[in-house]
mmCIF file of C-alpha atoms in Angstrom:
data_model
loop_
_atom_site.group_PDB
_atom_site.id
_atom_site.type_symbol
_atom_site.label_atom_id
_atom_site.label_comp_id
_atom_site.label_asym_id
_atom_site.label_seq_id
_atom_site.Cartn_x
_atom_site.Cartn_y
_atom_site.Cartn_z
ATOM 1 C CA SER A 879 0.000 0.000 0.000
ATOM 2 C CA TYR A 880 2.856 2.419 0.765
ATOM 3 C CA THR A 881 4.342 1.753 -2.708
ATOM 4 C CA ILE A 882 0.996 2.565 -4.337
ATOM 5 C CA ILE A 883 0.697 5.811 -2.374
ATOM 6 C CA ASP A 884 4.249 6.707 -3.399
ATOM 7 C CA PHE A 885 3.311 6.293 -7.053
ATOM 8 C CA LEU A 886 0.068 8.223 -6.625
ATOM 9 C CA GLU A 887 1.845 11.136 -4.966
ATOM 10 C CA LYS A 888 3.972 11.521 -8.068
ATOM 11 C CA ASP A 889 0.826 12.857 -9.706
ATOM 12 C CA GLN A 890 0.370 16.537 -8.820
ATOM 13 C CA HIS A 891 -3.437 16.423 -8.995
ATOM 14 C CA PHE A 892 -3.772 13.384 -6.733
ATOM 15 C CA ARG A 893 -1.200 14.718 -4.243
ATOM 16 C CA GLU A 894 -3.193 17.901 -3.752
ATOM 17 C CA LYS A 895 -6.436 15.972 -3.328
ATOM 18 C CA LEU A 896 -4.810 13.620 -0.827
ATOM 19 C CA HIS A 897 -3.531 16.475 1.357
ATOM 20 C CA ASN A 898 -6.811 18.379 1.248
ATOM 21 C CA THR A 899 -9.166 15.450 1.912
ATOM 22 C CA ASP A 900 -10.183 14.627 5.474
ATOM 23 C CA MET A 901 -10.388 11.099 6.846
ATOM 24 C CA GLU A 902 -14.150 10.794 6.600
ATOM 25 C CA ASP A 903 -14.102 11.581 2.878
ATOM 26 C CA ILE A 904 -11.311 9.049 2.420
ATOM 27 C CA LYS A 905 -13.375 6.403 4.211
ATOM 28 C CA MET A 906 -16.400 7.276 2.080
ATOM 29 C CA GLY A 907 -14.390 6.539 -1.065
ATOM 30 C CA LYS A 908 -14.238 10.063 -2.444
ATOM 31 C CA LEU A 909 -10.461 9.977 -2.738
ATOM 32 C CA ALA A 910 -10.533 6.735 -4.723
ATOM 33 C CA LYS A 911 -12.602 8.407 -7.446
ATOM 34 C CA GLU A 912 -9.764 10.847 -8.079
ATOM 35 C CA LEU A 913 -7.854 7.935 -9.636
ATOM 36 C CA ASP A 914 -9.677 8.626 -12.908
ATOM 37 C CA PHE A 915 -7.763 11.897 -13.183
ATOM 38 C CA VAL A 916 -4.301 10.440 -12.569
ATOM 39 C CA SER A 917 -1.842 10.654 -15.468
ATOM 40 C CA HIS A 918 -1.467 7.766 -17.897
ATOM 41 C CA HIS A 919 2.150 7.174 -16.871
ATOM 42 C CA VAL A 920 1.220 6.694 -13.198
ATOM 43 C CA ARG A 921 -1.760 4.465 -14.110
ATOM 44 C CA THR A 922 0.552 2.239 -16.176
ATOM 45 C CA GLN A 923 2.890 1.815 -13.193
ATOM 46 C CA LEU A 924 -0.073 0.991 -10.942
ATOM 47 C CA ASP A 925 -1.303 -1.630 -13.433
ATOM 48 C CA GLU A 926 2.099 -3.319 -13.318
ATOM 49 C CA LEU A 927 2.133 -3.204 -9.519
ATOM 50 C CA LYS A 928 -1.267 -4.880 -9.398
ATOM 51 C CA ARG A 929 -0.208 -7.664 -11.770
ATOM 52 C CA GLN A 930 2.838 -8.315 -9.582
ATOM 53 C CA GLU A 931 0.704 -8.325 -6.432
ATOM 54 C CA VAL A 932 -1.908 -10.675 -7.903
ATOM 55 C CA SER A 933 0.870 -13.034 -8.969
ATOM 56 C CA ARG A 934 2.355 -12.908 -5.470
ATOM 57 C CA LEU A 935 -1.022 -13.622 -3.887
ATOM 58 C CA ARG A 936 -1.627 -16.561 -6.186
ATOM 59 C CA THR A 937 1.727 -17.997 -5.141
ATOM 60 C CA LEU A 938 0.793 -17.514 -1.479
ATOM 61 C CA ILE A 939 -2.597 -19.163 -2.010
ATOM 62 C CA LYS A 940 -0.972 -22.119 -3.770
ATOM 63 C CA ALA A 941 1.517 -22.488 -0.929
ATOM 64 C CA LYS A 942 -1.283 -22.259 1.631
ATOM 65 C CA GLN A 943 -3.235 -24.901 -0.284
ATOM 66 C CA ASP A 944 -0.243 -27.263 -0.340
ATOM 67 C CA ILE A 945 0.424 -26.785 3.370
ATOM 68 C CA GLU A 946 -3.116 -26.913 4.733
ATOM 69 C CA GLY A 947 -5.130 -28.920 2.258
ATOM 70 C CA GLY A 948 -2.759 -31.230 0.525
ATOM 71 C CA ASN A 949 -2.915 -31.957 -3.173
ATOM 72 C CA ASP A 950 -5.764 -34.465 -2.859
ATOM 73 C CA MET A 951 -8.238 -32.271 -0.988
ATOM 74 C CA ALA A 952 -10.674 -29.684 -2.282
ATOM 75 C CA VAL A 953 -9.783 -26.108 -1.356
ATOM 76 C CA ASP A 954 -12.195 -23.192 -1.154
ATOM 77 C CA HIS A 955 -10.323 -20.638 -3.244
ATOM 78 C CA GLN A 956 -12.945 -17.975 -2.657
ATOM 79 C CA ALA A 957 -12.406 -18.255 1.097
ATOM 80 C CA LEU A 958 -8.677 -17.872 0.576
ATOM 81 C CA LEU A 959 -9.157 -14.831 -1.657
ATOM 82 C CA LYS A 960 -11.184 -13.128 1.081
ATOM 83 C CA GLN A 961 -7.987 -12.937 3.088
ATOM 84 C CA PHE A 962 -6.693 -10.531 0.404
ATOM 85 C CA GLU A 963 -9.757 -8.355 -0.081
ATOM 86 C CA TYR A 964 -7.783 -5.189 -0.714
ATOM 87 C CA LEU A 965 -7.606 -6.033 -4.451
ATOM 88 C CA ASN A 966 -10.301 -6.882 -6.988
ATOM 89 C CA HIS A 967 -9.274 -10.337 -8.196
ATOM 90 C CA MET A 968 -11.931 -10.390 -10.907
ATOM 91 C CA ASN A 969 -9.714 -7.970 -12.819
ATOM 92 C CA PRO A 970 -6.084 -9.032 -12.295
ATOM 93 C CA HIS A 971 -4.625 -6.791 -15.006
ATOM 94 C CA THR A 972 -5.444 -3.123 -14.317
ATOM 95 C CA PHE A 973 -5.540 -0.981 -11.183
ATOM 96 C CA GLU A 974 -8.980 0.638 -10.932
ATOM 97 C CA VAL A 975 -10.951 2.914 -8.603
ATOM 98 C CA GLU A 976 -12.346 -0.140 -6.820
ATOM 99 C CA ASP A 977 -8.837 -1.361 -6.036
ATOM 100 C CA LEU A 978 -7.852 1.953 -4.464
ATOM 101 C CA ASP A 979 -11.097 2.079 -2.510
ATOM 102 C CA ARG A 980 -10.529 -1.438 -1.161
ATOM 103 C CA LEU A 981 -6.929 -0.619 -0.295
ATOM 104 C CA ILE A 982 -7.888 2.527 1.638
ATOM 105 C CA LYS A 983 -10.620 0.747 3.598
ATOM 106 C CA SER A 984 -8.332 -2.150 4.434
ATOM 107 C CA ALA A 985 -5.543 0.151 5.658
ATOM 108 C CA THR A 986 -8.008 2.274 7.660
ATOM 109 C CA ASN A 987 -9.479 -0.766 9.384
ATOM 110 C CA ASP A 988 -6.012 -2.050 10.209
ATOM 111 C CA LEU A 989 -4.971 1.254 11.776
ATOM 112 C CA GLU A 990 -8.190 1.625 13.769
ATOM 113 C CA ASN A 991 -7.918 -1.894 15.149
ATOM 114 C CA TYR A 992 -4.220 -1.747 15.898
ATOM 115 C CA ASP A 993 -4.372 0.457 18.987
ATOM 116 C CA LYS A 994 -7.407 -1.374 20.356
ATOM 117 C CA GLU A 995 -5.668 -4.729 20.059
ATOM 118 C CA ARG A 996 -2.541 -3.358 21.744
ATOM 119 C CA HIS A 997 -4.574 -2.093 24.693
ATOM 120 C CA GLU A 998 -6.340 -5.432 25.051
ATOM 121 C CA GLU A 999 -3.058 -7.321 24.987
ATOM 122 C CA PHE A 1000 -1.612 -5.024 27.640
ATOM 123 C CA LYS A 1001 -4.688 -5.475 29.830
ATOM 124 C CA LYS A 1002 -4.286 -9.263 29.649
ATOM 125 C CA TYR A 1003 -0.601 -8.890 30.439
ATOM 126 C CA GLU A 1004 -1.301 -6.853 33.573
ATOM 127 C CA MET A 1005 -4.065 -9.184 34.791
ATOM 128 C CA THR A 1006 -1.876 -12.233 34.205
ATOM 129 C CA LYS A 1007 0.974 -10.634 36.146
ATOM 130 C CA ASP A 1008 -1.309 -9.800 39.070
ATOM 131 C CA HIS A 1009 -2.895 -13.260 39.008
ATOM 132 C CA GLU A 1010 0.483 -14.994 39.110
ATOM 133 C CA ARG A 1011 1.588 -12.793 42.002
ATOM 134 C CA ARG A 1012 -1.518 -13.760 44.003
ATOM 135 C CA GLU A 1013 -1.052 -17.443 43.231
ATOM 136 C CA HIS A 1014 2.568 -17.205 44.359
ATOM 137 C CA LEU A 1015 1.469 -15.666 47.670
ATOM 138 C CA LYS A 1016 -0.886 -18.616 48.255
ATOM 139 C CA SER A 1017 2.058 -21.007 48.024
ATOM 140 C CA LEU A 1018 3.980 -19.251 50.828
ATOM 141 C CA ASP A 1019 3.706 -19.584 54.568
ATOM 142 C CA ASP A 1020 2.646 -16.580 56.675
ATOM 143 C CA GLU A 1021 6.151 -15.254 57.136
ATOM 144 C CA GLY A 1022 7.079 -15.642 53.464
ATOM 145 C CA ARG A 1023 3.795 -14.035 52.391
ATOM 146 C CA LYS A 1024 4.442 -11.049 54.640
ATOM 147 C CA LYS A 1025 7.945 -10.523 53.227
ATOM 148 C CA GLU A 1026 6.680 -10.794 49.657
ATOM 149 C CA GLU A 1027 3.919 -8.241 50.255
ATOM 150 C CA GLU A 1028 6.387 -5.825 51.836
ATOM 151 C CA HIS A 1029 8.737 -6.191 48.871
ATOM 152 C CA TYR A 1030 5.879 -5.608 46.424
ATOM 153 C CA GLU A 1031 4.807 -2.402 48.152
ATOM 154 C CA GLU A 1032 8.411 -1.202 48.269
ATOM 155 C CA MET A 1033 8.776 -1.708 44.487
ATOM 156 C CA LYS A 1034 5.550 0.186 43.815
ATOM 157 C CA LYS A 1035 6.759 3.077 45.937
ATOM 158 C CA LYS A 1036 10.140 3.205 44.192
ATOM 159 C CA HIS A 1037 8.515 3.170 40.762
ATOM 160 C CA ALA A 1038 6.201 6.048 41.654
ATOM 161 C CA ASP A 1039 9.106 8.114 42.946
ATOM 162 C CA HIS A 1040 10.174 9.855 39.728
ATOM 163 C CA PRO A 1041 10.469 13.425 38.393
ATOM 164 C CA LYS A 1042 7.354 15.211 37.212
ATOM 165 C CA VAL A 1043 6.143 14.070 33.817
ATOM 166 C CA ASN A 1044 5.183 16.833 31.400
ATOM 167 C CA HIS A 1045 1.837 16.711 29.693
ATOM 168 C CA PRO A 1046 2.431 15.028 26.270
ATOM 169 C CA GLY A 1047 2.241 17.497 23.406
ATOM 170 C CA SER A 1048 2.530 20.528 25.664
ATOM 171 C CA GLN A 1049 4.924 23.447 25.293
ATOM 172 C CA ASN A 1050 6.915 22.312 28.330
ATOM 173 C CA GLN A 1051 7.291 18.813 26.940
ATOM 174 C CA PHE A 1052 8.444 19.990 23.506
ATOM 175 C CA LYS A 1053 10.777 22.601 25.035
ATOM 176 C CA GLU A 1054 12.464 19.852 27.047
ATOM 177 C CA VAL A 1055 13.069 17.860 23.857
ATOM 178 C CA TRP A 1056 14.279 21.058 22.144
ATOM 179 C CA GLU A 1057 16.829 21.606 24.921
ATOM 180 C CA GLU A 1058 17.986 18.077 25.847
ATOM 181 C CA ALA A 1059 17.657 16.183 22.564
ATOM 182 C CA ASP A 1060 18.253 18.984 20.081
ATOM 183 C CA GLY A 1061 20.751 20.944 22.222
ATOM 184 C CA LEU A 1062 19.002 24.280 21.654
ATOM 185 C CA ASP A 1063 18.168 27.124 24.023
ATOM 186 C CA PRO A 1064 14.609 26.708 25.359
ATOM 187 C CA GLU A 1065 14.181 30.492 25.154
ATOM 188 C CA ASP A 1066 14.533 30.212 21.373
ATOM 189 C CA PHE A 1067 11.866 27.542 21.000
ATOM 190 C CA ASP A 1068 10.088 27.836 17.654
ATOM 191 C CA PRO A 1069 7.210 25.419 16.852
ATOM 192 C CA LYS A 1070 7.775 25.479 13.083
ATOM 193 C CA THR A 1071 11.486 24.783 13.407
ATOM 194 C CA PHE A 1072 10.753 22.070 15.982
ATOM 195 C CA PHE A 1073 8.323 20.391 13.572
ATOM 196 C CA LYS A 1074 10.841 20.362 10.727
ATOM 197 C CA LEU A 1075 13.586 19.021 12.993
ATOM 198 C CA HIS A 1076 11.490 16.003 13.989
ATOM 199 C CA ASP A 1077 9.731 15.317 10.677
ATOM 200 C CA SER A 1078 12.239 12.542 10.037
ATOM 201 C CA ASN A 1079 11.248 11.718 6.472
ATOM 202 C CA GLY A 1080 10.533 15.323 5.530
ATOM 203 C CA ASP A 1081 7.058 14.603 4.140
ATOM 204 C CA GLY A 1082 5.400 17.497 5.989
ATOM 205 C CA PHE A 1083 3.612 15.259 8.523
ATOM 206 C CA PHE A 1084 4.180 13.719 11.925
ATOM 207 C CA ASP A 1085 3.195 10.077 11.650
ATOM 208 C CA GLU A 1086 2.607 7.898 14.708
ATOM 209 C CA GLN A 1087 6.206 6.709 14.973
ATOM 210 C CA GLU A 1088 7.616 10.230 14.716
ATOM 211 C CA LEU A 1089 5.233 11.389 17.439
ATOM 212 C CA GLU A 1090 6.093 8.490 19.752
ATOM 213 C CA ALA A 1091 9.788 9.300 19.410
ATOM 214 C CA LEU A 1092 9.084 12.713 20.966
ATOM 215 C CA PHE A 1093 8.019 11.084 24.255
ATOM 216 C CA THR A 1094 11.240 9.178 24.922
ATOM 217 C CA LYS A 1095 12.599 11.824 27.320
ATOM 218 C CA GLU A 1096 9.415 11.776 29.383
ATOM 219 C CA LEU A 1097 9.373 7.976 29.532
ATOM 220 C CA GLU A 1098 12.987 7.864 30.722
ATOM 221 C CA LYS A 1099 11.881 9.781 33.819
ATOM 222 C CA ILE A 1100 9.602 6.877 34.780
ATOM 223 C CA TYR A 1101 11.255 3.765 33.408
ATOM 224 C CA ASP A 1102 14.781 2.424 33.661
ATOM 225 C CA PRO A 1103 15.453 -1.052 32.220
ATOM 226 C CA THR A 1104 18.057 -1.689 34.949
ATOM 227 C CA ASN A 1105 15.541 -1.187 37.790
ATOM 228 C CA GLU A 1106 13.607 -4.158 39.151
ATOM 229 C CA GLU A 1107 10.538 -2.019 39.781
ATOM 230 C CA ASP A 1108 10.246 -0.740 36.191
ATOM 231 C CA ASP A 1109 8.417 -2.845 33.600
ATOM 232 C CA MET A 1110 9.383 -2.113 29.971
ATOM 233 C CA VAL A 1111 6.075 -3.505 28.700
ATOM 234 C CA GLU A 1112 4.348 -0.837 30.761
ATOM 235 C CA MET A 1113 6.670 1.766 29.297
ATOM 236 C CA GLU A 1114 5.496 0.958 25.749
ATOM 237 C CA GLU A 1115 1.875 1.148 26.866
ATOM 238 C CA GLU A 1116 2.585 4.578 28.360
ATOM 239 C CA ARG A 1117 4.142 5.652 25.057
ATOM 240 C CA LEU A 1118 1.004 4.505 23.224
ATOM 241 C CA ARG A 1119 -1.231 6.428 25.632
ATOM 242 C CA MET A 1120 0.797 9.602 25.085
ATOM 243 C CA ARG A 1121 0.646 9.317 21.307
ATOM 244 C CA GLU A 1122 -3.111 8.645 21.311
ATOM 245 C CA HIS A 1123 -3.656 11.702 23.519
ATOM 246 C CA VAL A 1124 -1.720 14.017 21.191
ATOM 247 C CA MET A 1125 -3.442 12.613 18.112
ATOM 248 C CA ASN A 1126 -6.852 13.224 19.663
ATOM 249 C CA GLU A 1127 -5.875 16.803 20.500
ATOM 250 C CA VAL A 1128 -4.039 17.795 17.307
ATOM 251 C CA ASP A 1129 -5.143 15.526 14.422
ATOM 252 C CA THR A 1130 -8.299 17.440 13.521
ATOM 253 C CA ASN A 1131 -9.106 15.575 10.277
ATOM 254 C CA LYS A 1132 -8.484 12.157 11.922
ATOM 255 C CA ASP A 1133 -6.221 10.856 9.193
ATOM 256 C CA ARG A 1134 -3.740 9.599 11.808
ATOM 257 C CA LEU A 1135 -1.198 12.153 10.629
ATOM 258 C CA VAL A 1136 -0.326 15.574 12.076
ATOM 259 C CA SER A 1137 0.314 18.166 9.394
ATOM 260 C CA LEU A 1138 2.428 21.252 9.977
ATOM 261 C CA GLU A 1139 -0.721 23.354 9.833
ATOM 262 C CA GLU A 1140 -2.462 21.228 12.482
ATOM 263 C CA PHE A 1141 0.639 21.347 14.661
ATOM 264 C CA LEU A 1142 0.957 25.142 14.505
ATOM 265 C CA ILE A 1143 -2.734 25.590 15.316
ATOM 266 C CA ALA A 1144 -2.369 23.317 18.353
ATOM 267 C CA THR A 1145 0.581 25.329 19.722
ATOM 268 C CA LYS A 1146 -1.702 28.350 20.100
ATOM 269 C CA LYS A 1147 -4.284 26.553 22.269
ATOM 270 C CA LYS A 1148 -4.516 26.830 26.023
ATOM 271 C CA GLU A 1149 -3.949 23.092 26.405
ATOM 272 C CA PHE A 1150 -0.516 23.572 24.833
ATOM 273 C CA LEU A 1151 0.468 26.566 26.922
ATOM 274 C CA GLU A 1152 -1.143 25.668 30.267
ATOM 275 C CA PRO A 1153 -1.757 21.923 30.294
ATOM 276 C CA ASP A 1154 -3.204 19.800 33.071
ATOM 277 C CA SER A 1155 -0.979 17.361 34.923
ATOM 278 C CA TRP A 1156 -0.460 14.002 33.242
ATOM 279 C CA GLU A 1157 -1.598 10.875 35.081
ATOM 280 C CA THR A 1158 0.753 7.972 34.457
ATOM 281 C CA LEU A 1159 -0.129 4.282 34.325
ATOM 282 C CA GLU A 1160 0.402 3.647 38.030
ATOM 283 C CA GLN A 1161 -2.353 6.179 38.644
ATOM 284 C CA ASN A 1162 -4.690 4.502 36.147
ATOM 285 C CA GLN A 1163 -5.210 0.761 36.589
ATOM 286 C CA ALA A 1164 -5.510 -0.926 33.218
ATOM 287 C CA TYR A 1165 -8.468 -3.125 34.224
ATOM 288 C CA THR A 1166 -11.503 -3.077 36.476
ATOM 289 C CA ASP A 1167 -12.242 -5.452 39.350
ATOM 290 C CA GLU A 1168 -15.010 -7.020 37.270
ATOM 291 C CA GLU A 1169 -12.623 -7.631 34.362
ATOM 292 C CA MET A 1170 -10.158 -9.241 36.759
ATOM 293 C CA ARG A 1171 -12.876 -11.520 38.161
ATOM 294 C CA GLU A 1172 -13.928 -12.637 34.667
ATOM 295 C CA PHE A 1173 -10.306 -13.140 33.686
ATOM 296 C CA GLU A 1174 -9.621 -15.398 36.667
ATOM 297 C CA GLU A 1175 -12.802 -17.372 36.013
ATOM 298 C CA HIS A 1176 -11.622 -17.879 32.449
ATOM 299 C CA LEU A 1177 -8.203 -19.014 33.682
ATOM 300 C CA ALA A 1178 -9.844 -21.430 36.130
ATOM 301 C CA GLN A 1179 -11.914 -22.920 33.309
ATOM 302 C CA GLN A 1180 -8.818 -23.262 31.154
ATOM 303 C CA GLU A 1181 -6.957 -25.004 33.968
ATOM 304 C CA GLU A 1182 -9.906 -27.353 34.486
ATOM 305 C CA ASP A 1183 -10.001 -28.188 30.774
ATOM 306 C CA LEU A 1184 -6.261 -28.789 30.728
ATOM 307 C CA SER A 1185 -6.529 -30.982 33.811
ATOM 308 C CA GLN A 1186 -9.260 -33.039 32.170
ATOM 309 C CA LYS A 1187 -7.200 -33.428 29.023
ATOM 310 C CA ALA A 1188 -4.201 -34.474 31.107
ATOM 311 C CA SER A 1189 -6.365 -37.038 32.906
ATOM 312 C CA ASP A 1190 -7.683 -38.416 29.617
ATOM 313 C CA LEU A 1191 -4.173 -38.655 28.230
ATOM 314 C CA GLN A 1192 -2.998 -40.479 31.360
ATOM 315 C CA LYS A 1193 -5.847 -42.982 31.009
ATOM 316 C CA GLN A 1194 -4.903 -43.568 27.396
ATOM 317 C CA ARG A 1195 -1.307 -44.055 28.421
ATOM 318 C CA ASP A 1196 -2.271 -46.533 31.140
ATOM 319 C CA GLU A 1197 -4.416 -48.467 28.672
ATOM 320 C CA LEU A 1198 -1.595 -48.579 26.133
ATOM 321 C CA GLU A 1199 0.805 -49.817 28.820
ATOM 322 C CA ARG A 1200 -1.721 -52.498 29.854
ATOM 323 C CA GLN A 1201 -2.076 -53.637 26.258
ATOM 324 C CA GLN A 1202 1.691 -53.678 25.881
ATOM 325 C CA GLU A 1203 2.044 -55.834 28.999
ATOM 326 C CA GLN A 1204 -0.596 -58.193 27.629
ATOM 327 C CA LEU A 1205 1.245 -58.443 24.329
ATOM 328 C CA ASN A 1206 4.521 -59.100 26.147
ATOM 329 C CA SER A 1207 2.851 -61.845 28.203
ATOM 330 C CA GLN A 1208 1.444 -63.480 25.069
ATOM 331 C CA LYS A 1209 4.857 -63.278 23.463
ATOM 332 C CA VAL A 1210 6.439 -65.062 26.441
ATOM 333 C CA GLU A 1211 3.766 -67.803 26.323
ATOM 334 C CA LEU A 1212 4.359 -68.352 22.613
ATOM 335 C CA GLN A 1213 8.080 -68.581 23.226
ATOM 336 C CA GLN A 1214 7.483 -71.161 25.977
ATOM 337 C CA VAL A 1215 5.210 -73.259 23.729
ATOM 338 C CA GLN A 1216 7.780 -73.140 20.946
ATOM 339 C CA SER A 1217 10.495 -74.121 23.391
ATOM 340 C CA GLY A 1218 8.372 -77.060 24.649
ATOM 341 C CA GLN A 1219 7.769 -78.311 21.114
ATOM 342 C CA ASP A 1220 11.471 -78.213 20.355
ATOM 343 C CA LYS A 1221 12.162 -80.114 23.586
ATOM 344 C CA ASN A 1222 9.603 -82.831 22.723
ATOM 345 C CA ILE A 1223 11.233 -83.274 19.324
ATOM 346 C CA TYR A 1224 14.579 -83.783 20.993
ATOM 347 C CA ILE A 1225 13.048 -86.287 23.477
ATOM 348 C CA CYS A 1226 11.431 -88.328 20.654
ATOM 349 C CA LYS A 1227 14.722 -88.445 18.821
ATOM 350 C CA ASP A 1228 16.493 -89.589 21.977
ATOM 351 C CA LEU A 1229 13.905 -92.363 22.612
ATOM 352 C CA LYS A 1230 14.167 -93.544 19.014
ATOM 353 C CA ASN A 1231 17.928 -93.685 19.228
ATOM 354 C CA GLU A 1232 17.789 -95.511 22.575
ATOM 355 C CA LEU A 1233 15.295 -98.106 21.226
ATOM 356 C CA TYR A 1234 17.387 -98.681 18.147
ATOM 357 C CA SER A 1235 20.472 -99.179 20.304
ATOM 358 C CA LYS A 1236 18.688 -101.845 22.357
ATOM 359 C CA LEU A 1237 17.487 -103.644 19.230
ATOM 360 C CA LEU A 1238 21.017 -103.696 17.917
ATOM 361 C CA SER A 1239 22.278 -105.238 21.144
ATOM 362 C CA PHE A 1240 19.565 -107.918 21.029
ATOM 363 C CA SER A 1241 20.117 -111.012 18.854
ATOM 364 C CA VAL A 1242 18.536 -114.440 18.427
ATOM 365 C CA GLU A 1243 21.195 -117.128 18.386
ATOM 366 C CA GLY A 1244 23.714 -114.824 16.909
ATOM 367 C CA ASN A 1245 21.415 -113.369 14.238
ATOM 368 C CA ALA A 1246 21.304 -109.575 14.485
ATOM 369 C CA ILE A 1247 18.085 -107.722 14.008
ATOM 370 C CA PRO A 1248 18.226 -105.838 10.720
ATOM 371 C CA GLU A 1249 18.179 -102.080 10.896
ATOM 372 C CA PRO A 1250 14.627 -100.873 10.590
ATOM 373 C CA GLN A 1251 13.822 -98.839 7.522
ATOM 374 C CA GLY A 1252 11.866 -95.664 8.186
ATOM 375 C CA GLU A 1253 10.001 -95.152 11.389
ATOM 376 C CA TYR A 1254 9.143 -98.032 13.695
ATOM 377 C CA HIS A 1255 5.425 -98.718 14.216
ATOM 378 C CA PRO A 1256 4.591 -101.618 16.640
ATOM 379 C CA LEU A 1257 1.665 -103.932 15.678
ATOM 380 C CA PRO A 1258 -1.534 -103.697 17.679
ATOM 381 C CA PRO A 1259 -2.251 -106.564 20.149
ATOM 382 C CA GLY A 1260 -3.688 -109.692 18.452
ATOM 383 C CA HIS A 1261 -2.175 -108.896 15.030
ATOM 384 C CA GLN A 1262 0.429 -111.048 13.334
ATOM 385 C CA ASP A 1263 3.243 -109.897 11.167
ATOM 386 C CA MET A 1264 1.998 -111.049 7.771
ATOM 387 C CA SER A 1265 5.400 -110.712 6.245
ATOM 388 C CA GLN A 1266 6.214 -114.222 7.638
ATOM 389 C CA ASN A 1267 3.593 -115.871 5.382
ATOM 390 C CA HIS A 1268 3.960 -113.548 2.414
ATOM 391 C CA PRO A 1269 4.619 -115.588 -0.719
ATOM 392 C CA GLY A 1270 7.490 -113.411 -1.786
ATOM 393 C CA MET A 1271 9.281 -113.408 1.489
ATOM 394 C CA LYS A 1272 11.964 -115.899 2.467
ATOM 395 C CA GLN A 1273 11.169 -117.837 5.598
ATOM 396 C CA ASP A 1274 13.736 -118.539 8.231
ATOM 397 C CA ASN A 1275 13.851 -122.398 8.337
ATOM 398 C CA HIS A 1276 15.569 -122.422 11.644
ATOM 399 C CA LEU A 1277 12.788 -120.377 13.218
ATOM 400 C CA GLN A 1278 10.151 -122.542 11.513
ATOM 401 C CA ASN A 1279 11.617 -125.630 13.116
ATOM 402 C CA GLN A 1280 11.081 -124.009 16.484
ATOM 403 C CA ILE A 1281 7.315 -123.814 15.953
ATOM 404 C CA PRO A 1282 5.495 -126.794 17.621
ATOM 405 C CA HIS A 1283 3.965 -129.307 15.119
ATOM 406 C CA ASN A 1284 0.789 -129.735 17.021
ATOM 407 C CA THR A 1285 -0.196 -126.078 16.601
ATOM 408 C CA GLN A 1286 -3.791 -125.919 15.404
ATOM 409 C CA ASP A 1287 -4.656 -124.164 12.147
ATOM 410 C CA LEU A 1288 -5.710 -120.733 13.264
ATOM 411 C CA SER A 1289 -7.786 -120.295 10.142
ATOM 412 C CA GLN A 1290 -10.300 -122.905 11.425
ATOM 413 C CA PRO A 1291 -12.467 -121.798 14.327
ATOM 414 C CA ARG A 1292 -12.348 -123.860 17.429
ATOM 415 C CA LEU A 1293 -15.525 -125.409 18.881
ATOM 416 C CA GLN A 1294 -15.135 -123.634 22.129
ATOM 417 C CA ASP A 1295 -14.988 -120.406 20.229
ATOM 418 C CA LEU A 1296 -18.568 -120.865 18.856
ATOM 419 C CA PRO A 1297 -21.383 -119.127 20.628
ATOM 420 C CA PRO A 1298 -23.668 -121.304 22.808
ATOM 421 C CA GLY A 1299 -26.326 -123.229 20.769
ATOM 422 C CA HIS A 1300 -24.316 -123.182 17.568
ATOM 423 C CA GLN A 1301 -22.851 -126.277 15.852
ATOM 424 C CA ALA A 1302 -19.946 -126.422 13.593
ATOM 425 C CA VAL A 1303 -20.747 -127.425 10.035
ATOM 426 C CA PRO A 1304 -18.352 -130.081 8.574
#
């Protein structure tokens, strides 16, 4: 936006309109309409700037899409474009009145919200600091609490003990800067010369940063970064308060800039010559008791939510540890079963080897038992080894001679084997 304004100010017509238009007209869009009267050369440069900016935004949107959505997820491009509403994306090629209007509104909103957000952040900072101090006191015994309270009051007293602070934007305040910072005789103070000395960029205006720089001498009376009792965050809040006060008093067209004309008019007012005393931060608490109560309730709720989350996470951890123990136990059991199976295999092998050894040592009249082929399977009771009567097998005559001759043919049933009442058929 600053680059665009720089280009626009190169046009004499627009520069005059910009300096003569108050903030309300700017907000209403009247200044944007003056773009139609800007020279062709400036418009061409603005067109190129817009094309570069649109290209940059498209790159940012693509990067945001890759980071947040991933390549396989639908992305709402319109929602992303709303984050860059200060340009009309329907026309990416030329810079038009609508673009300037959007840019002005966006910048105005940013400036108006900036101070408010800073004050809110400082308020939270102060409440947090006070809350932590109270919580620390609760953790102490009576003697420790008493010492801490005494130390706190002593620091407050030391901080409040400082030279008188001049009213920001007053003649006395500016004369002190004129003398101590500029090294000039306060009797020779000249508002116009003072303005030109501190208009750092020479644009004919005091912007917010140039104004805030004028209050450094006053702030050094109150705050010293080497002192325990002085808080530098509070110093910046005091600087902001001073700048806001001067802007409200001097910036008559509310454009957040102080022109030389506005400055010179202000130096003739009574408030400049005979100002009221300035109340510093220690005299104006940043928050009310009600705000502090709501803040602590909010903190308590946050702590409760965090405690609940911590409890839930601990339960999940305990459950995961229980499951891990169960898995470890199952793993041990499986290892034991596997070990038992391996042991049984070794036992079976040992028994087989032992049986074979005994068979080898046993012989019938000097005839050794042949080595069994394959695994040994004993016959069930009452079964005969049919290999002895198999036609193709050679019979051992010596063993046959040992069989008694009066042995009955087993293939013929015996009478006593018949059931009662039955007679054998010849």
